[in-house]
Amino acid sequence: MTNQPALPQPLVSTDWLAEHLGDPDLRILDATAHLEGPESGSAGWSLRPGLDNYLAAHIPGAAYADVLGELSEPDGGIASKPSPARFAAAAGRLGLGPGSRVVVYALEPHWATRLWWLLRAGGVDNAAVLDGGLRKWTAERRPTATGVETYPATEFVGEPRPRMFAELDEVKRVVDAGAGACLINSLSPQDHHAVQTDNFARPGHIPGSVNVFMAHLLDPATGTFKPPDQLREIFADVLSQPGRKVTYCGAGIAATSDAFALMLLGEPDVALYDGSLEQWTNNPELPLEVG
């Protein structure tokens, strides 16, 4: 459907995007949202969409993707994944058709990887994350736009990939057996080893988890993902274990950065435990490791 060059996957640079602004098959999606809680170290949970940020400044041509609304399941918990039907409806409204190439970004990288994960799991094949996101784009003094922009709505057609999510029962089986997958906690070492918490019903981490803090995956100066050799070093304990990799965090947001990085490294079987600690710690029958 297009003669445009193939989309580099699953990361594109700001240089690449600047060169391809205006390509007729390109869909740029702003996934900015705000979460204060375990990911930011504050007490309790506070969630709000980033529509105000989008309206004030976004990459020219970008549409706003409501990760907390249209791309979440109502009453499903914090930012829970949408049903296939709800996802397809939202993707169609965003103009994601069979020939679309999709680039996603946000103010904070974990919201971009969250949207990328939802797109990939929902059946979108040709999608990438903008490396460094809006912060790098604006730091380079590239143009921004204000107000609302949209793409023509279409009928979304895609085959869902349910294995990109690990449900509670699967995680319980892994913990009970001590095998079957490597569990990865994307929160900070302080949160991982906490003996008390204001953010969850109970302190601790899922037994057997390896801690890979999502912030350590990024260059602190640019916000871009570190090169593959450095990522492999960071994930050394994880990559030494065979089989499936399951990431989690507080509410399934930060964990998508770990999952995305593992996909960058070519891991073939990576899943997100969407319920994460919000779901796990609220069930007093489920075990936790503390300290």
CSV table of C-alpha atoms in Angstrom, one decimal:
chain,number,residue,atom,x,y,z
A,1,MET,CA,0.0,0.0,0.0
A,2,THR,CA,3.0,2.3,0.3
A,3,ASN,CA,6.3,3.0,-1.5
A,4,GLN,CA,7.8,4.6,1.7
A,5,PRO,CA,10.9,3.1,3.1
A,6,ALA,CA,10.4,0.3,5.7
A,7,LEU,CA,10.0,1.6,9.3
A,8,PRO,CA,13.1,0.9,11.4
A,9,GLN,CA,11.9,-1.3,14.3
A,10,PRO,CA,11.3,-1.1,17.1
A,11,LEU,CA,13.2,2.2,17.7
A,12,VAL,CA,13.5,5.2,15.5
A,13,SER,CA,15.7,8.3,16.1
A,14,THR,CA,14.6,11.9,16.1
A,15,ASP,CA,16.6,12.4,12.9
A,16,TRP,CA,14.6,9.6,11.2
A,17,LEU,CA,11.3,11.1,12.3
A,18,ALA,CA,12.2,14.6,11.3
A,19,GLU,CA,13.0,13.3,7.8
A,20,HIS,CA,9.7,11.5,7.5
A,21,LEU,CA,7.2,14.0,8.9
A,22,GLY,CA,4.3,14.3,6.5
A,23,ASP,CA,4.7,10.8,5.0
A,24,PRO,CA,1.1,9.9,4.1
A,25,ASP,CA,1.2,6.5,5.7
A,26,LEU,CA,2.9,7.6,8.9
A,27,ARG,CA,0.9,7.8,12.1
A,28,ILE,CA,2.5,9.6,15.0
A,29,LEU,CA,0.9,9.0,18.4
A,30,ASP,CA,1.5,11.0,21.6
A,31,ALA,CA,1.0,8.7,24.6
A,32,THR,CA,1.8,11.2,27.4
A,33,ALA,CA,0.2,10.5,30.7
A,34,HIS,CA,1.1,10.9,34.4
A,35,LEU,CA,1.4,8.4,37.1
A,36,GLU,CA,2.6,9.2,40.7
A,37,GLY,CA,3.0,6.3,42.9
A,38,PRO,CA,5.5,3.4,43.0
A,39,GLU,CA,7.1,4.5,39.8
A,40,SER,CA,7.8,8.0,41.2
A,41,GLY,CA,8.3,7.2,44.9
A,42,SER,CA,5.3,9.2,46.2
A,43,ALA,CA,2.7,7.9,48.5
A,44,GLY,CA,-0.5,6.5,47.0
A,45,TRP,CA,-1.6,6.6,43.4
A,46,SER,CA,-2.4,9.5,41.2
A,47,LEU,CA,-3.2,9.0,37.5
A,48,ARG,CA,-4.1,11.6,34.9
A,49,PRO,CA,-4.0,11.9,31.1
A,50,GLY,CA,-1.4,14.1,29.5
A,51,LEU,CA,-3.8,15.8,27.1
A,52,ASP,CA,-2.9,19.2,28.5
A,53,ASN,CA,0.7,18.6,27.6
A,54,TYR,CA,-0.2,17.4,24.2
A,55,LEU,CA,-2.4,20.5,23.5
A,56,ALA,CA,0.4,22.8,24.6
A,57,ALA,CA,3.2,21.1,22.5
A,58,HIS,CA,3.4,18.0,20.4
A,59,ILE,CA,5.3,16.7,17.4
A,60,PRO,CA,3.7,18.1,14.2
A,61,GLY,CA,1.0,15.8,12.9
A,62,ALA,CA,0.8,13.7,16.1
A,63,ALA,CA,-2.6,12.5,17.4
A,64,TYR,CA,-3.2,12.0,21.1
A,65,ALA,CA,-3.5,8.4,22.2
A,66,ASP,CA,-5.5,8.1,25.4
A,67,VAL,CA,-3.7,5.3,27.2
A,68,LEU,CA,-5.6,5.8,30.4
A,69,GLY,CA,-9.0,6.0,28.7
A,70,GLU,CA,-9.8,4.6,25.3
A,71,LEU,CA,-6.8,2.2,25.5
A,72,SER,CA,-7.6,0.9,29.0
A,73,GLU,CA,-10.4,-1.4,30.2
A,74,PRO,CA,-13.0,0.5,32.3
A,75,ASP,CA,-13.1,-0.6,35.9
A,76,GLY,CA,-10.2,-3.0,35.2
A,77,GLY,CA,-7.8,-1.5,37.7
A,78,ILE,CA,-5.0,1.0,37.0
A,79,ALA,CA,-4.4,1.3,33.3
A,80,SER,CA,-5.4,-2.2,32.6
A,81,LYS,CA,-5.1,-3.6,29.1
A,82,PRO,CA,-8.1,-3.1,26.9
A,83,SER,CA,-10.2,-6.0,25.5
A,84,PRO,CA,-9.4,-6.9,21.8
A,85,ALA,CA,-12.7,-5.2,20.7
A,86,ARG,CA,-12.0,-2.1,22.7
A,87,PHE,CA,-8.4,-1.9,21.3
A,88,ALA,CA,-9.6,-2.4,17.8
A,89,ALA,CA,-12.1,0.4,18.1
A,90,ALA,CA,-9.5,2.8,19.6
A,91,ALA,CA,-7.0,1.8,16.9
A,92,GLY,CA,-9.5,2.5,14.2
A,93,ARG,CA,-10.3,5.9,15.6
A,94,LEU,CA,-6.6,6.7,15.6
A,95,GLY,CA,-6.4,5.9,11.9
A,96,LEU,CA,-4.3,2.7,12.2
A,97,GLY,CA,-4.9,0.9,8.9
A,98,PRO,CA,-3.2,-2.1,7.2
A,99,GLY,CA,-0.6,0.2,5.5
A,100,SER,CA,0.2,2.4,8.5
A,101,ARG,CA,3.6,2.9,10.0
A,102,VAL,CA,3.2,4.0,13.6
A,103,VAL,CA,5.7,6.0,15.7
A,104,VAL,CA,4.9,6.5,19.4
A,105,TYR,CA,6.4,8.9,21.9
A,106,ALA,CA,5.6,10.5,25.3
A,107,LEU,CA,7.2,12.9,27.8
A,108,GLU,CA,8.3,9.9,29.9
A,109,PRO,CA,9.5,6.8,28.0
A,110,HIS,CA,7.5,4.2,29.9
A,111,TRP,CA,4.3,5.6,28.5
A,112,ALA,CA,5.6,5.3,25.0
A,113,THR,CA,6.7,1.7,25.6
A,114,ARG,CA,3.3,1.1,27.2
A,115,LEU,CA,1.5,2.2,24.1
A,116,TRP,CA,3.9,0.3,21.9
A,117,TRP,CA,3.3,-2.9,23.9
A,118,LEU,CA,-0.5,-2.4,23.6
A,119,LEU,CA,-0.1,-1.9,19.8
A,120,ARG,CA,2.1,-4.9,19.3
A,121,ALA,CA,-0.1,-7.1,21.5
A,122,GLY,CA,-3.2,-5.8,19.7
A,123,GLY,CA,-1.9,-6.9,16.3
A,124,VAL,CA,-0.1,-3.8,15.0
A,125,ASP,CA,3.1,-5.0,13.2
A,126,ASN,CA,4.7,-1.8,12.0
A,127,ALA,CA,5.2,0.3,15.1
A,128,ALA,CA,8.3,1.9,16.8
A,129,VAL,CA,9.1,4.0,19.8
A,130,LEU,CA,10.8,7.4,19.2
A,131,ASP,CA,14.1,7.1,21.0
A,132,GLY,CA,14.4,9.9,23.6
A,133,GLY,CA,10.7,10.9,23.1
A,134,LEU,CA,9.4,14.5,23.2
A,135,ARG,CA,12.1,15.6,25.6
A,136,LYS,CA,14.9,14.9,23.2
A,137,TRP,CA,12.8,16.3,20.3
A,138,THR,CA,12.4,19.6,22.0
A,139,ALA,CA,15.9,19.7,23.4
A,140,GLU,CA,17.1,19.6,19.7
A,141,ARG,CA,14.8,22.6,19.0
A,142,ARG,CA,12.7,20.7,16.5
A,143,PRO,CA,9.3,22.1,15.7
A,144,THR,CA,6.2,21.5,17.8
A,145,ALA,CA,2.5,22.1,17.2
A,146,THR,CA,-0.4,23.0,19.5
A,147,GLY,CA,-4.1,22.1,19.6
A,148,VAL,CA,-5.7,18.9,18.4
A,149,GLU,CA,-4.7,16.9,15.3
A,150,THR,CA,-6.2,13.6,14.1
A,151,TYR,CA,-5.9,11.1,11.3
A,152,PRO,CA,-8.8,9.8,9.2
A,153,ALA,CA,-10.6,7.0,11.1
A,154,THR,CA,-10.4,3.6,9.6
A,155,GLU,CA,-11.3,0.0,10.3
A,156,PHE,CA,-8.5,-1.7,12.2
A,157,VAL,CA,-7.6,-5.2,11.2
A,158,GLY,CA,-5.1,-7.1,13.3
A,159,GLU,CA,-4.5,-10.4,15.0
A,160,PRO,CA,-4.1,-10.1,18.8
A,161,ARG,CA,-1.1,-11.6,20.5
A,162,PRO,CA,-2.3,-12.7,23.9
A,163,ARG,CA,1.0,-14.3,24.9
A,164,MET,CA,2.5,-10.8,25.2
A,165,PHE,CA,0.6,-10.7,28.5
A,166,ALA,CA,1.0,-13.0,31.5
A,167,GLU,CA,-2.1,-13.4,33.6
A,168,LEU,CA,-2.2,-13.9,37.4
A,169,ASP,CA,-2.6,-17.6,37.1
A,170,GLU,CA,0.5,-18.0,35.1
A,171,VAL,CA,2.6,-15.9,37.5
A,172,LYS,CA,1.2,-17.9,40.4
A,173,ARG,CA,2.3,-21.2,38.6
A,174,VAL,CA,5.8,-19.8,38.1
A,175,VAL,CA,6.1,-18.8,41.8
A,176,ASP,CA,4.7,-22.2,43.0
A,177,ALA,CA,7.0,-24.2,40.7
A,178,GLY,CA,10.0,-21.9,41.0
A,179,ALA,CA,10.3,-22.4,37.2
A,180,GLY,CA,8.6,-21.7,33.9
A,181,ALA,CA,9.7,-18.1,33.5
A,182,CYS,CA,12.0,-15.5,34.7
A,183,LEU,CA,10.1,-12.8,36.7
A,184,ILE,CA,11.6,-9.3,36.4
A,185,ASN,CA,10.6,-6.3,38.7
A,186,SER,CA,11.2,-3.0,36.9
A,187,LEU,CA,10.8,-0.8,40.0
A,188,SER,CA,13.8,0.8,41.8
A,189,PRO,CA,16.0,-1.3,44.0
A,190,GLN,CA,14.6,0.6,47.0
A,191,ASP,CA,11.1,-0.4,46.1
A,192,HIS,CA,12.2,-4.0,45.2
A,193,HIS,CA,13.8,-4.5,48.6
A,194,ALA,CA,11.3,-2.4,50.7
A,195,VAL,CA,10.2,-3.7,54.0
A,196,GLN,CA,7.4,-1.2,54.3
A,197,THR,CA,5.3,0.7,51.7
A,198,ASP,CA,2.8,3.5,51.3
A,199,ASN,CA,2.1,2.5,47.7
A,200,PHE,CA,0.8,-1.1,47.9
A,201,ALA,CA,-1.4,-3.1,50.2
A,202,ARG,CA,1.7,-5.0,51.4
A,203,PRO,CA,5.5,-4.5,51.0
A,204,GLY,CA,7.8,-6.8,49.0
A,205,HIS,CA,8.3,-8.3,45.6
A,206,ILE,CA,7.1,-11.4,43.9
A,207,PRO,CA,9.2,-14.3,45.1
A,208,GLY,CA,12.1,-15.2,42.8
A,209,SER,CA,12.1,-11.9,40.9
A,210,VAL,CA,15.2,-10.4,39.4
A,211,ASN,CA,15.3,-6.6,39.8
A,212,VAL,CA,16.1,-4.5,36.7
A,213,PHE,CA,15.3,-0.9,37.3
A,214,MET,CA,13.8,0.6,34.2
A,215,ALA,CA,15.7,3.9,34.7
A,216,HIS,CA,19.0,2.1,34.3
A,217,LEU,CA,18.1,1.2,30.7
A,218,LEU,CA,18.3,4.9,29.6
A,219,ASP,CA,21.1,7.3,29.0
A,220,PRO,CA,20.5,9.9,31.7
A,221,ALA,CA,21.6,12.8,29.5
A,222,THR,CA,19.4,12.0,26.4
A,223,GLY,CA,16.7,9.7,27.7
A,224,THR,CA,17.5,7.3,24.8
A,225,PHE,CA,17.9,3.6,25.4
A,226,LYS,CA,21.5,2.5,26.1
A,227,PRO,CA,23.2,0.5,23.3
A,228,PRO,CA,22.6,-3.3,23.1
A,229,ASP,CA,26.0,-4.2,24.7
A,230,GLN,CA,25.2,-2.2,27.8
A,231,LEU,CA,21.6,-3.5,27.9
A,232,ARG,CA,22.9,-7.1,27.8
A,233,GLU,CA,25.2,-6.3,30.7
A,234,ILE,CA,22.3,-4.8,32.7
A,235,PHE,CA,20.1,-7.9,31.9
A,236,ALA,CA,22.9,-10.4,32.4
A,237,ASP,CA,21.1,-12.3,35.2
A,238,VAL,CA,17.9,-12.3,33.2
A,239,LEU,CA,19.5,-13.4,30.0
A,240,SER,CA,21.3,-16.2,31.7
A,241,GLN,CA,18.0,-17.9,32.4
A,242,PRO,CA,16.4,-19.8,29.6
A,243,GLY,CA,12.8,-19.5,28.5
A,244,ARG,CA,10.0,-17.0,28.9
A,245,LYS,CA,10.6,-13.5,30.5
A,246,VAL,CA,7.8,-11.8,32.5
A,247,THR,CA,8.1,-8.2,33.6
A,248,TYR,CA,6.1,-6.4,36.2
A,249,CYS,CA,6.2,-3.2,38.3
A,250,GLY,CA,3.6,-1.3,40.2
A,251,ALA,CA,0.8,-1.1,37.7
A,252,GLY,CA,2.1,-2.4,34.4
A,253,ILE,CA,3.6,0.9,33.1
A,254,ALA,CA,7.3,0.9,33.9
A,255,ALA,CA,7.5,-2.8,33.3
A,256,THR,CA,6.9,-2.2,29.6
A,257,SER,CA,10.3,-0.5,29.3
A,258,ASP,CA,12.0,-3.7,30.5
A,259,ALA,CA,9.9,-5.8,28.2
A,260,PHE,CA,10.6,-3.5,25.3
A,261,ALA,CA,14.3,-3.6,26.0
A,262,LEU,CA,14.3,-7.4,26.1
A,263,MET,CA,12.6,-7.3,22.7
A,264,LEU,CA,15.3,-5.0,21.4
A,265,LEU,CA,17.8,-7.7,22.5
A,266,GLY,CA,16.0,-10.3,20.5
A,267,GLU,CA,14.3,-12.2,23.3
A,268,PRO,CA,11.6,-14.3,21.6
A,269,ASP,CA,9.2,-14.8,24.4
A,270,VAL,CA,8.5,-11.8,26.6
A,271,ALA,CA,5.3,-11.0,28.5
A,272,LEU,CA,4.0,-8.2,30.7
A,273,TYR,CA,2.2,-9.1,33.9
A,274,ASP,CA,-0.3,-6.3,33.6
A,275,GLY,CA,-1.8,-6.6,37.1
A,276,SER,CA,1.7,-6.2,38.6
A,277,LEU,CA,2.1,-5.4,42.3
A,278,GLU,CA,-1.2,-3.5,42.5
A,279,GLN,CA,-3.0,-6.8,41.9
A,280,TRP,CA,-0.6,-9.2,43.6
A,281,THR,CA,-0.3,-7.3,46.9
A,282,ASN,CA,-4.0,-6.9,47.3
A,283,ASN,CA,-4.4,-10.7,47.6
A,284,PRO,CA,-3.2,-11.6,51.1
A,285,GLU,CA,-2.9,-15.3,50.0
A,286,LEU,CA,-0.2,-14.5,47.5
A,287,PRO,CA,3.4,-14.7,48.8
A,288,LEU,CA,5.9,-11.8,48.9
A,289,GLU,CA,9.6,-11.6,49.5
A,290,VAL,CA,10.6,-8.7,51.7
A,291,GLY,CA,13.9,-7.0,52.1
